Amino acid sequence: EVQLVESGGGLVQPGGSLRLSCAASGFTFSNYWMHWVRQAPGKGLVWLSRIDSDGSSTTYADSVKGRFTISRDNAKNTLYLQMNSLRAEDTAMYYCARWMVGNEFDHWGQGTLVTVSS
Amino acid sequence: QAVVTQEPSLTVSPGGTVTLTCGSSTGAVTSNHYPYWFQQKPGQAPRTLIYSTSNKHSWTPARFSGSLLGGKAALTLSGAQPDDEADYYCLLSYSGARVFGTGTMVTVL
């Protein structure tokens, strides 16, 4: 069974850092591009970043470029999102999703909640 | 970064048909934007219905279809059911980056 399980969320002060993880199982993780998406409470979905299957290419939304870093460890079947200089507006549920031609965004995690507040 | 616009809300009668659209601030939406459509219900993760304009996943009900219509991406729901009441988001690709639409809340009433 394909599973994506996010972790690492929690309460952090403005200006702080947090690293999110997305543990993958049930499929060949190294074959898939991976994406991070977030959703602030009561708001819409926002695409954040993607990484290709071997980690050699990444892309970011303008809103997080320079503050967030996506990475992966294919040996550990894990995707990461390093978030620095966090702001109140980064408060959201953070989801990971997998992507491959023909299996596009076919599985999502259940999300991890990040709250940025003093 | 591009802005992707959807209708804020739409209402459809049970058994009726409704079309949601997805427009781009950069101009006409084409197949090169690889439009996606997602359904999200309260407290749940999004679920992909349509990818690359009109392709369906195995779980996508036949009553959903994707297309390009008048310079926008479109999601048509034919024969709406109460279970289709949800938020719907499109996603467009811009040379590697992706941008979600503003979302449409669909009410079946």
XYZ file of C-alpha atoms in Angstrom:
227
model
C 0.000 0.000 0.000
C 1.297 3.416 -0.987
C 1.767 5.679 2.010
C 3.068 9.193 2.442
C 3.368 10.292 6.055
C 4.340 13.840 6.920
C 5.890 14.772 10.249
C 7.857 17.551 11.878
C 5.127 20.140 12.207
C 4.443 22.054 15.378
C 4.556 25.449 17.023
C 7.496 27.689 16.149
C 8.222 31.334 16.852
C 8.436 33.923 14.063
C 11.909 33.893 12.582
C 12.438 30.288 13.592
C 13.114 27.179 11.552
C 11.500 23.808 11.099
C 12.225 20.744 8.993
C 9.330 18.722 7.697
C 9.665 15.119 6.609
C 7.544 12.972 4.328
C 8.178 9.248 4.749
C 7.262 7.187 1.700
C 6.471 3.498 1.590
C 4.788 0.967 -0.660
C 6.378 2.178 -3.892
C 9.749 2.891 -5.500
C 10.332 6.348 -4.076
C 13.331 7.079 -6.300
C 11.154 6.851 -9.425
C 8.926 9.762 -8.451
C 9.169 13.515 -8.407
C 7.800 14.894 -5.158
C 5.923 18.077 -4.313
C 5.086 20.113 -1.222
C 1.757 21.930 -0.998
C 0.300 23.904 1.891
C -3.066 25.172 2.987
C -3.601 27.905 5.550
C -6.634 27.443 7.815
C -9.792 28.099 5.829
C -7.831 29.051 2.722
C -6.928 27.485 -0.610
C -4.140 25.203 -1.707
C -0.740 26.715 -2.440
C 1.959 24.891 -4.360
C 5.374 25.345 -2.746
C 8.055 23.262 -4.353
C 8.987 20.180 -6.320
C 12.063 17.996 -6.640
C 12.894 15.546 -9.373
C 13.503 11.865 -8.802
C 17.247 12.026 -8.006
C 17.196 15.421 -6.326
C 19.193 17.165 -9.035
C 16.502 19.683 -9.954
C 14.230 21.766 -7.741
C 11.676 24.516 -8.278
C 10.031 26.873 -5.787
C 7.112 29.216 -5.571
C 8.150 32.861 -5.363
C 6.592 33.117 -1.903
C 9.097 30.690 -0.364
C 12.127 31.002 -2.643
C 15.235 31.661 -0.573
C 13.567 30.626 2.696
C 12.494 27.024 2.037
C 14.646 24.184 0.714
C 13.319 20.919 -0.640
C 15.503 17.827 -0.565
C 15.253 14.061 -0.513
C 17.110 10.995 0.672
C 16.253 8.122 -1.644
C 18.101 5.661 0.578
C 15.733 6.565 3.409
C 12.668 7.010 1.179
C 12.139 10.416 2.690
C 11.352 13.874 1.369
C 12.203 16.993 3.353
C 11.256 20.641 3.506
C 13.612 22.893 5.438
C 11.776 26.065 6.391
C 13.717 29.090 7.650
C 12.774 32.636 8.641
C 9.244 31.522 9.333
C 6.434 34.074 9.383
C 2.917 34.036 10.735
C 1.631 33.638 7.181
C 3.471 30.312 6.894
C 0.964 28.846 9.347
C -0.684 26.033 7.408
C -1.173 22.338 6.891
C 1.710 21.043 4.784
C 1.148 18.149 2.379
C 3.529 16.075 0.287
C 2.422 14.412 -2.935
C 4.085 12.172 -5.464
C 4.221 12.699 -9.228
C 5.174 10.596 -12.190
C 3.889 10.617 -15.761
C 0.685 8.628 -15.685
C 0.575 8.604 -11.868
C 0.319 12.322 -11.467
C -0.412 13.530 -7.936
C -2.112 10.180 -7.357
C -1.162 9.951 -3.691
C -1.030 12.599 -1.000
C -0.073 12.496 2.636
C -2.513 13.534 5.342
C -0.495 16.610 6.194
C 1.423 18.069 9.121
C 0.368 21.308 10.792
C 2.801 24.166 11.213
C 1.883 27.068 13.465
C 4.067 30.162 13.530
C 3.254 32.264 16.563
C 4.894 33.924 19.516
C 4.126 34.641 -10.593
C 0.940 33.919 -12.479
C -2.481 34.225 -10.873
C -4.919 31.405 -11.606
C -8.570 32.287 -11.226
C -11.624 30.130 -10.585
C -15.259 30.878 -9.787
C -15.561 31.315 -5.996
C -18.721 29.238 -5.761
C -21.208 27.382 -7.926
C -24.457 25.613 -7.170
C -25.806 22.646 -9.103
C -28.987 20.658 -8.698
C -28.785 16.932 -8.083
C -28.505 15.281 -11.484
C -27.588 18.575 -13.095
C -24.520 19.734 -14.966
C -22.010 22.395 -13.954
C -18.765 23.598 -15.520
C -15.912 25.018 -13.473
C -13.265 27.076 -15.232
C -9.621 27.904 -14.591
C -8.044 30.977 -16.146
C -4.491 32.279 -16.183
C -3.331 35.879 -15.786
C -0.661 35.212 -18.426
C -3.148 34.486 -21.202
C -4.941 31.514 -22.640
C -4.622 28.181 -20.860
C -3.319 25.507 -23.217
C -2.404 21.854 -22.981
C 1.146 23.030 -22.268
C -0.071 24.141 -18.838
C -0.963 20.484 -18.143
C -4.127 21.440 -16.216
C -4.993 19.377 -13.155
C -8.198 19.271 -11.168
C -8.431 18.314 -7.488
C -11.352 17.703 -5.195
C -11.070 18.445 -1.492
C -13.600 17.756 1.226
C -13.420 19.241 4.735
C -10.662 17.762 6.851
C -9.275 15.689 4.004
C -6.245 15.856 1.774
C -6.881 16.793 -1.855
C -7.712 14.057 -4.328
C -6.708 14.307 -7.968
C -9.547 13.949 -10.457
C -8.022 15.059 -13.758
C -4.446 15.418 -15.002
C -2.970 16.797 -18.210
C -6.221 18.498 -19.239
C -8.504 15.499 -19.582
C -6.933 12.307 -18.235
C -8.670 10.519 -15.401
C -7.329 8.397 -12.595
C -8.880 5.009 -11.999
C -10.978 6.411 -9.153
C -12.321 9.418 -11.045
C -16.078 9.037 -11.526
C -17.152 9.044 -15.173
C -19.359 12.073 -14.512
C -16.252 14.278 -14.270
C -14.494 15.392 -17.434
C -11.740 17.875 -18.219
C -11.241 20.050 -21.283
C -10.049 23.376 -22.644
C -12.830 25.861 -23.190
C -12.578 29.422 -24.441
C -8.962 29.886 -23.363
C -9.472 28.287 -19.976
C -9.238 24.835 -18.486
C -12.621 23.413 -17.592
C -13.990 20.706 -15.340
C -17.497 19.542 -16.181
C -19.611 17.601 -13.739
C -22.539 15.886 -15.445
C -25.155 14.260 -13.263
C -24.124 15.829 -9.967
C -24.536 13.812 -6.814
C -24.654 14.992 -3.195
C -21.231 13.426 -2.630
C -19.761 15.850 -5.174
C -20.248 18.771 -2.792
C -16.664 19.909 -2.155
C -13.986 22.431 -2.993
C -12.349 22.062 -6.378
C -8.935 23.393 -7.321
C -7.141 23.553 -10.623
C -3.369 23.533 -10.954
C -1.395 24.886 -13.882
C 2.242 24.376 -14.814
C 4.498 27.292 -15.741
C 7.892 26.048 -16.918
C 8.421 23.835 -13.900
C 6.622 25.897 -11.292
C 3.006 25.145 -10.507
C 0.235 27.465 -9.406
C -3.073 26.469 -7.851
C -6.261 28.224 -8.731
C -8.250 30.150 -6.166
C -10.687 27.288 -5.730
C -14.403 26.770 -6.360
C -16.834 25.661 -3.698
C -19.487 23.475 -5.336
C -22.832 23.070 -3.615
C -25.249 20.364 -4.711
C -28.689 21.672 -3.847
